[in-house]
PDB file of C-alpha atoms in Angstrom:
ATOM      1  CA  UNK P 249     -22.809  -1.990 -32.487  1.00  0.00           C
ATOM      2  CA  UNK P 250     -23.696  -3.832 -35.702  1.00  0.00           C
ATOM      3  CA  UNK P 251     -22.287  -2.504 -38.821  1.00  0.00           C
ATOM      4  CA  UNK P 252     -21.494  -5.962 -40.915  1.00  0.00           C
ATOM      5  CA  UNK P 253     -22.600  -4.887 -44.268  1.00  0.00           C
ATOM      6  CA  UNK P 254     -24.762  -1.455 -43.556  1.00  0.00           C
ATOM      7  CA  UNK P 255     -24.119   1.061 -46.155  1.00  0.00           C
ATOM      8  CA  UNK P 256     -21.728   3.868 -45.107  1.00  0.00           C
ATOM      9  CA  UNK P 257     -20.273   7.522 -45.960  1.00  0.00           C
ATOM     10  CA  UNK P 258     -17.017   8.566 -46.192  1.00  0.00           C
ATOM     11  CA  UNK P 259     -13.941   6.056 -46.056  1.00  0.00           C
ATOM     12  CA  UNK P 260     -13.931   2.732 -45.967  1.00  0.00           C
ATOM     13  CA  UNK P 261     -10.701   2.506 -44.360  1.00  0.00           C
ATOM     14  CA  UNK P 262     -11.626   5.541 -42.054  1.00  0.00           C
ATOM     15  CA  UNK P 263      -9.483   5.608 -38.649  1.00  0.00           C
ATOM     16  CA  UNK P 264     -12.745   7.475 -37.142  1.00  0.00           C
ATOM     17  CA  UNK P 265     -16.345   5.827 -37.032  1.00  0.00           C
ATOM     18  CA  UNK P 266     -19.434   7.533 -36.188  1.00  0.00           C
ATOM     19  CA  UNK P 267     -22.615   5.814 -35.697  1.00  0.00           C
ATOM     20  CA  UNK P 268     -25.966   7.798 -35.489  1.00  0.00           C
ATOM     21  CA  UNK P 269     -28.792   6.944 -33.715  1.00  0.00           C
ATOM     22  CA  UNK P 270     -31.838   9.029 -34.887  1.00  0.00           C
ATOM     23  CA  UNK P 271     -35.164  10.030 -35.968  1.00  0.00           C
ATOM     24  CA  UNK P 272     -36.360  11.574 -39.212  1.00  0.00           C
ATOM     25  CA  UNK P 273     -39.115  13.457 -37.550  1.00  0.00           C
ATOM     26  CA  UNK P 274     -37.210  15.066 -34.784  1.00  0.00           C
ATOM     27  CA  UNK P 275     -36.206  18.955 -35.397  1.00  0.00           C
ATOM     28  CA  UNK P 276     -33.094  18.290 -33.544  1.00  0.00           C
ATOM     29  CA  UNK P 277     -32.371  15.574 -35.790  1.00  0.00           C
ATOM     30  CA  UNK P 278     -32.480  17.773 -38.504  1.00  0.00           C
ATOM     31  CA  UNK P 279     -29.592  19.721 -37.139  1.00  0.00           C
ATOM     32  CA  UNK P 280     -27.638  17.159 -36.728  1.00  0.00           C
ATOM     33  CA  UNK P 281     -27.933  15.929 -39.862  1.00  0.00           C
ATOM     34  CA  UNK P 282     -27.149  19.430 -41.336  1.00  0.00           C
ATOM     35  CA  UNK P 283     -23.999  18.887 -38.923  1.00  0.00           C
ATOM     36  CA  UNK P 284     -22.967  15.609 -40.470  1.00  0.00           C
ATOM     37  CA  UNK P 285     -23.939  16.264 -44.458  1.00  0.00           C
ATOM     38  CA  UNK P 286     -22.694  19.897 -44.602  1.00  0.00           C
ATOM     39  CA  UNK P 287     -19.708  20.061 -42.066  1.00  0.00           C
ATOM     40  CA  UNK P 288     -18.472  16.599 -40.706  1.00  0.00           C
ATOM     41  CA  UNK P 289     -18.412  15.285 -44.086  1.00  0.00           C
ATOM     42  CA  UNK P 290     -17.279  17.685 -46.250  1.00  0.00           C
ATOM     43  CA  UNK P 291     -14.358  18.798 -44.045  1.00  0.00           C
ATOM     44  CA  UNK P 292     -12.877  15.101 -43.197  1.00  0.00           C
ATOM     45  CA  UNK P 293     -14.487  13.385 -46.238  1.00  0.00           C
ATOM     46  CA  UNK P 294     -12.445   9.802 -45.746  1.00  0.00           C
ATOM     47  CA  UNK P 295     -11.243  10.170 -42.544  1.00  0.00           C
ATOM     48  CA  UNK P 296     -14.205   9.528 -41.256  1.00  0.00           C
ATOM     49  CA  UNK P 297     -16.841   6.711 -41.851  1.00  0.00           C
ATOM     50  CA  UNK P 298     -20.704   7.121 -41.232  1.00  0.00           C
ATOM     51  CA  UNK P 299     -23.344   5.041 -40.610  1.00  0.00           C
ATOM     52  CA  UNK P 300     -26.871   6.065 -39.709  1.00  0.00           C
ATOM     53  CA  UNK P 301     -29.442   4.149 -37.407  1.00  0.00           C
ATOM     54  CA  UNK P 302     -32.844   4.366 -36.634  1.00  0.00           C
ATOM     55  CA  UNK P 303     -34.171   5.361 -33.078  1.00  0.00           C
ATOM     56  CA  UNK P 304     -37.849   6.790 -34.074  1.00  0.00           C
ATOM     57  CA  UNK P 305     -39.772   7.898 -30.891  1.00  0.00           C
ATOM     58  CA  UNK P 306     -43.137   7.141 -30.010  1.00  0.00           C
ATOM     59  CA  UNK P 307     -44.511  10.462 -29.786  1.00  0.00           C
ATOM     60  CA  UNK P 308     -43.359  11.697 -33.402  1.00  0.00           C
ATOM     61  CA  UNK P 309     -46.295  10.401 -35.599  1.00  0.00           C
ATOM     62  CA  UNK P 310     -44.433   9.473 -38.807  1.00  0.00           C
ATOM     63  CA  UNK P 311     -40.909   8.554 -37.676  1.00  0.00           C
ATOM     64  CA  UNK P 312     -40.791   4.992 -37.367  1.00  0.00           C
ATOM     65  CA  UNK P 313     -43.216   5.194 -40.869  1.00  0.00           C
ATOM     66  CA  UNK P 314     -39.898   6.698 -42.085  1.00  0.00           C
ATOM     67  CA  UNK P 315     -37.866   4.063 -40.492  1.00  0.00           C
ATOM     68  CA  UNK P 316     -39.165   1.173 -41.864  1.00  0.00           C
ATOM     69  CA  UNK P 317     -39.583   3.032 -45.676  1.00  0.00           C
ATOM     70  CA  UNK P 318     -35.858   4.004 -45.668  1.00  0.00           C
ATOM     71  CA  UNK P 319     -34.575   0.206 -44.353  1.00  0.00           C
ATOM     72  CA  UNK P 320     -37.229  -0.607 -47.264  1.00  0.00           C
ATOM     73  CA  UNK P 321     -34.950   1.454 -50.167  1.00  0.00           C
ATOM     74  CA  UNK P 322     -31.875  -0.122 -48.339  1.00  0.00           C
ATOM     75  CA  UNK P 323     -33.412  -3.655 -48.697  1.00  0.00           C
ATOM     76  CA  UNK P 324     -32.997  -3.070 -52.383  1.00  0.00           C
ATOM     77  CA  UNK P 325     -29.981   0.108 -52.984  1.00  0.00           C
ATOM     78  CA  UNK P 326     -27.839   1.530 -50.507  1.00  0.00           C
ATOM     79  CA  UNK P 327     -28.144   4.919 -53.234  1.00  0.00           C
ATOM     80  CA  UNK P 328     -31.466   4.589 -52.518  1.00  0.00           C
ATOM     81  CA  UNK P 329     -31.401   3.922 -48.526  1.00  0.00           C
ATOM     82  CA  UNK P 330     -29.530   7.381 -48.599  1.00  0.00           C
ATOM     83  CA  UNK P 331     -31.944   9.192 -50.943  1.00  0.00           C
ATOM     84  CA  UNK P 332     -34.687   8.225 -48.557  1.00  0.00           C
ATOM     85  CA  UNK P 333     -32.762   9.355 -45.861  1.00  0.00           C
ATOM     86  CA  UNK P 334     -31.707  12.951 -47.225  1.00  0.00           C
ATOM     87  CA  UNK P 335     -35.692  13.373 -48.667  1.00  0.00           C
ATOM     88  CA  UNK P 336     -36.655  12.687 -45.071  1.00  0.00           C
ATOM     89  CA  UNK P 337     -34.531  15.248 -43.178  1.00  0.00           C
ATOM     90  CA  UNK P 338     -34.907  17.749 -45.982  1.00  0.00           C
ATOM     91  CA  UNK P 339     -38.807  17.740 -46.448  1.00  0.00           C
ATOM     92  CA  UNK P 340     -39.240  16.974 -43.139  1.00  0.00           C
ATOM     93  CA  UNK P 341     -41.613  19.978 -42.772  1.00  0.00           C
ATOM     94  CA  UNK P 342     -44.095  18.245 -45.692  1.00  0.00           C
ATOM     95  CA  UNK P 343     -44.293  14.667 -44.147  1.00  0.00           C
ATOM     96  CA  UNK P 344     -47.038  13.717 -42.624  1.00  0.00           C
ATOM     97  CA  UNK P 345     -47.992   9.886 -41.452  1.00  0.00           C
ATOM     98  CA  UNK P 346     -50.751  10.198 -44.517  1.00  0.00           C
ATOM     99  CA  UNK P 347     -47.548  10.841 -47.031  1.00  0.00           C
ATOM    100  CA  UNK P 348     -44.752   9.554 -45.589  1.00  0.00           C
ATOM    101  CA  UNK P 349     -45.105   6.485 -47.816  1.00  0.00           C
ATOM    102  CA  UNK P 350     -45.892   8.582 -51.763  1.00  0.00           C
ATOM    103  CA  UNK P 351     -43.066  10.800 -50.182  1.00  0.00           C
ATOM    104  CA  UNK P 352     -40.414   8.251 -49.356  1.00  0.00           C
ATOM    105  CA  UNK P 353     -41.630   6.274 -52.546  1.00  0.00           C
ATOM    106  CA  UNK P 354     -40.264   9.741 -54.332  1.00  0.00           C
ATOM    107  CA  UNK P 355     -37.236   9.940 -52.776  1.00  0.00           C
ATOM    108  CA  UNK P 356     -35.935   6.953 -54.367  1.00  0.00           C
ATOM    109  CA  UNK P 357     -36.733   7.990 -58.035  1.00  0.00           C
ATOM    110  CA  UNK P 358     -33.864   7.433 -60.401  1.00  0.00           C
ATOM    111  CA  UNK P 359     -32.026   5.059 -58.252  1.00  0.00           C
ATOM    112  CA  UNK P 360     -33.707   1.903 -59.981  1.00  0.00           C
ATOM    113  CA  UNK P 361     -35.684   0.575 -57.212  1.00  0.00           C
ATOM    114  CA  UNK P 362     -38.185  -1.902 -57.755  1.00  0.00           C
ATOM    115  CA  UNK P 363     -41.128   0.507 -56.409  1.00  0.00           C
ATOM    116  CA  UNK P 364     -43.670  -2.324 -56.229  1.00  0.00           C
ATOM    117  CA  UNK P 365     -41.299  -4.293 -54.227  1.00  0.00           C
ATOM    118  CA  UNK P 366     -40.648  -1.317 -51.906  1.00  0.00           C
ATOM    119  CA  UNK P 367     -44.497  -0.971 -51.218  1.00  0.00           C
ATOM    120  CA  UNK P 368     -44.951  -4.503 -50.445  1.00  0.00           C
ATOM    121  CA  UNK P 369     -42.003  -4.290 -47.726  1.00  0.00           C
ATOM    122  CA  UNK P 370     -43.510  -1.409 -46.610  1.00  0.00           C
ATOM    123  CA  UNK P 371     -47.140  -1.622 -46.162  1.00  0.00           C
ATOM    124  CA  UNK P 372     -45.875  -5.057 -44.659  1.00  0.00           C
ATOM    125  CA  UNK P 373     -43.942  -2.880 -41.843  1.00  0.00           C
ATOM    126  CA  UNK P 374     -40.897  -6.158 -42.962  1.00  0.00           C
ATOM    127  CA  UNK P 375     -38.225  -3.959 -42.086  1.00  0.00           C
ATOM    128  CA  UNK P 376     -40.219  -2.980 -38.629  1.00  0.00           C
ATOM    129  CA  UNK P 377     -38.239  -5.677 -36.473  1.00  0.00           C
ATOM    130  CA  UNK P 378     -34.712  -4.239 -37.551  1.00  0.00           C
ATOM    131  CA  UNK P 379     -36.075  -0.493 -36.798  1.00  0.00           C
ATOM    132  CA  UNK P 380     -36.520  -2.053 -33.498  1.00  0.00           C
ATOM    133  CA  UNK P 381     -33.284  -4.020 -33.151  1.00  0.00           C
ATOM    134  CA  UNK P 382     -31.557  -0.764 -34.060  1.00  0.00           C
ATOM    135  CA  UNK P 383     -33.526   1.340 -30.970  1.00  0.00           C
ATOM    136  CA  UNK P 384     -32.372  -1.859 -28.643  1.00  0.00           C
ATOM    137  CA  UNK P 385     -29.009  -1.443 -29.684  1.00  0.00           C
ATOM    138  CA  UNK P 386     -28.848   2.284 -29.073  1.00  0.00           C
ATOM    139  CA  UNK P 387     -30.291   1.679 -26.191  1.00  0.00           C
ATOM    140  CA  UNK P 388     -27.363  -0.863 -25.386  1.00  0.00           C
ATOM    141  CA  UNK P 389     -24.774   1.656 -25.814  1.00  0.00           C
ATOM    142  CA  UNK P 390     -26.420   4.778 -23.576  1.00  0.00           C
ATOM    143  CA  UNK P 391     -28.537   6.485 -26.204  1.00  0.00           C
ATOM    144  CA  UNK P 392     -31.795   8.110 -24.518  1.00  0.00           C
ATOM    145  CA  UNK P 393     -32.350  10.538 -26.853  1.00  0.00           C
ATOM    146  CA  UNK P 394     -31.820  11.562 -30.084  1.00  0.00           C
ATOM    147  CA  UNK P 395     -29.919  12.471 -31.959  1.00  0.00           C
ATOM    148  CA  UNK P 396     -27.154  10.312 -30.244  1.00  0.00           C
ATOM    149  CA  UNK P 397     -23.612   9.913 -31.953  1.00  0.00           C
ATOM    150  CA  UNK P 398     -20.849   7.385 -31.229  1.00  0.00           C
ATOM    151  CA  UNK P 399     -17.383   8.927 -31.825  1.00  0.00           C
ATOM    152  CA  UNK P 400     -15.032   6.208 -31.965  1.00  0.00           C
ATOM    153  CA  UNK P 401     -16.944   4.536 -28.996  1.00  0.00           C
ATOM    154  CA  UNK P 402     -17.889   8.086 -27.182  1.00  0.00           C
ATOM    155  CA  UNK P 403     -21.225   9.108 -26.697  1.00  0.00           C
ATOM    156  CA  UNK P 404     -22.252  12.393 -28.167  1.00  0.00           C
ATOM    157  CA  UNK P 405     -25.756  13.240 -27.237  1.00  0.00           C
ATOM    158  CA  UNK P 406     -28.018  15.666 -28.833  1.00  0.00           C
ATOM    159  CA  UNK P 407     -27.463  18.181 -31.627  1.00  0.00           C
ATOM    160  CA  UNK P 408     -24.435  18.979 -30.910  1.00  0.00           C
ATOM    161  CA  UNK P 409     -22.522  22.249 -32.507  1.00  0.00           C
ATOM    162  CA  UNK P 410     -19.408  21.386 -35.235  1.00  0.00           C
ATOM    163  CA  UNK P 411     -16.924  22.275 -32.797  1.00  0.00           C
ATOM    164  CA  UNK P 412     -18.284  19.505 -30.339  1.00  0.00           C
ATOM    165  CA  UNK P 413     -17.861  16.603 -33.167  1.00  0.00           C
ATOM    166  CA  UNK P 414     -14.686  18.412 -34.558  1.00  0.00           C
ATOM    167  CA  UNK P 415     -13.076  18.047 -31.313  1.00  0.00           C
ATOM    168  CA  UNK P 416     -13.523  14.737 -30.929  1.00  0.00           C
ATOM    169  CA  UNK P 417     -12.675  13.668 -34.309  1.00  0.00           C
ATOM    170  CA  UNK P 418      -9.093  15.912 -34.220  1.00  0.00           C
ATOM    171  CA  UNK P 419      -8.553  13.690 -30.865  1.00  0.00           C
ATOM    172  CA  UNK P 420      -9.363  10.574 -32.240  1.00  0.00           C
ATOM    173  CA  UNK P 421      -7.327  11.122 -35.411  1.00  0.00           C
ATOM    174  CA  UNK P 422      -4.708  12.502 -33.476  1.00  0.00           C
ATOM    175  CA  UNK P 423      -4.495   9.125 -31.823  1.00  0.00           C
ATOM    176  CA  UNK P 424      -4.965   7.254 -34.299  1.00  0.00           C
ATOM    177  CA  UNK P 425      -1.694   7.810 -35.972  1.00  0.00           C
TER     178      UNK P 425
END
């Protein structure tokens, strides 16, 4: 798994690493982004270190849309990569494939993005190959489905309850010391 200069959450010297492969579009998704923001997060703020990837399926109509616009805002502010990706989860209700682009393009006000820059890498689908390279590399490591979390190395498939991540994480920093 590639993480050489992707922007992260929590600790940069975090003893556990999770990696999520996922798409903004799927309800599932949603959950487990709920998971990560409002539980994982806030209870082992820099013990652990996250990093989200991109693993938009075919049949949802705007995901890989929403792909490409958030590795657009990351192109250019990883505040703004993580705007996009927080808009995207939390309106994901009012996103369409019509809006996607006006709605991502909102996401990332106040962060001090170059907006006409961002709709040039966008409506140029630039960032489309590294969406891609990111599904490949999920793909690499056993993900089928999303959402799909690496613990640490350990596969965590689907939208998974607290207590499933918490576990793992208490084992991993258990070992860890």
């Amino acid at each position: 798994i590639s993480l050489k200069g992707e922007p992260f959450k929590g600790g940069a010297n975090a003893k556990v690493i999770i990696v999520e492969y996922s798409d903004f579009q799927c309800p599932f998704c949603s959950r487990g982004y709920a998971t990560i923001e409002n539980e994982v997060l806030k209870q082992y703020g820099d013990k652990v270190k996250f990093y989200y990837k991109n693993f938009p399926l075919a049949f949802h109509k705007w995901a890989e849309a929403g792909a490409i616009a958030a590795e657009c805002a990351k192109e250019q502010k990883p505040e703004a990569y993580w705007k996009v990706y927080s808009g995207l989860f939390e309106q994901q209700q009012q996103i369409t494939p019509e809006n996607v682009k006006e709605k991502a393009i909102s996401f990332t006000d106040g962060t001090g993005i170059d907006k006409k820059k961002f709709e040039e890498c966008y409506d140029s689908k630039k960032t489309a190959d590294r969406v891609k390279a990111q599904m490949a590399e999920g793909q690499a490591v056993g993900v089928s489905g999303t959402p799909g979390f690496i613990i640490n190395g350990r596969l965590v498939s689907g939208a998974q309850p607290f207590a499933t991540s918490k576990a793992i994480i208490d084992d991993e920093l258990a070992s860890a010391k």
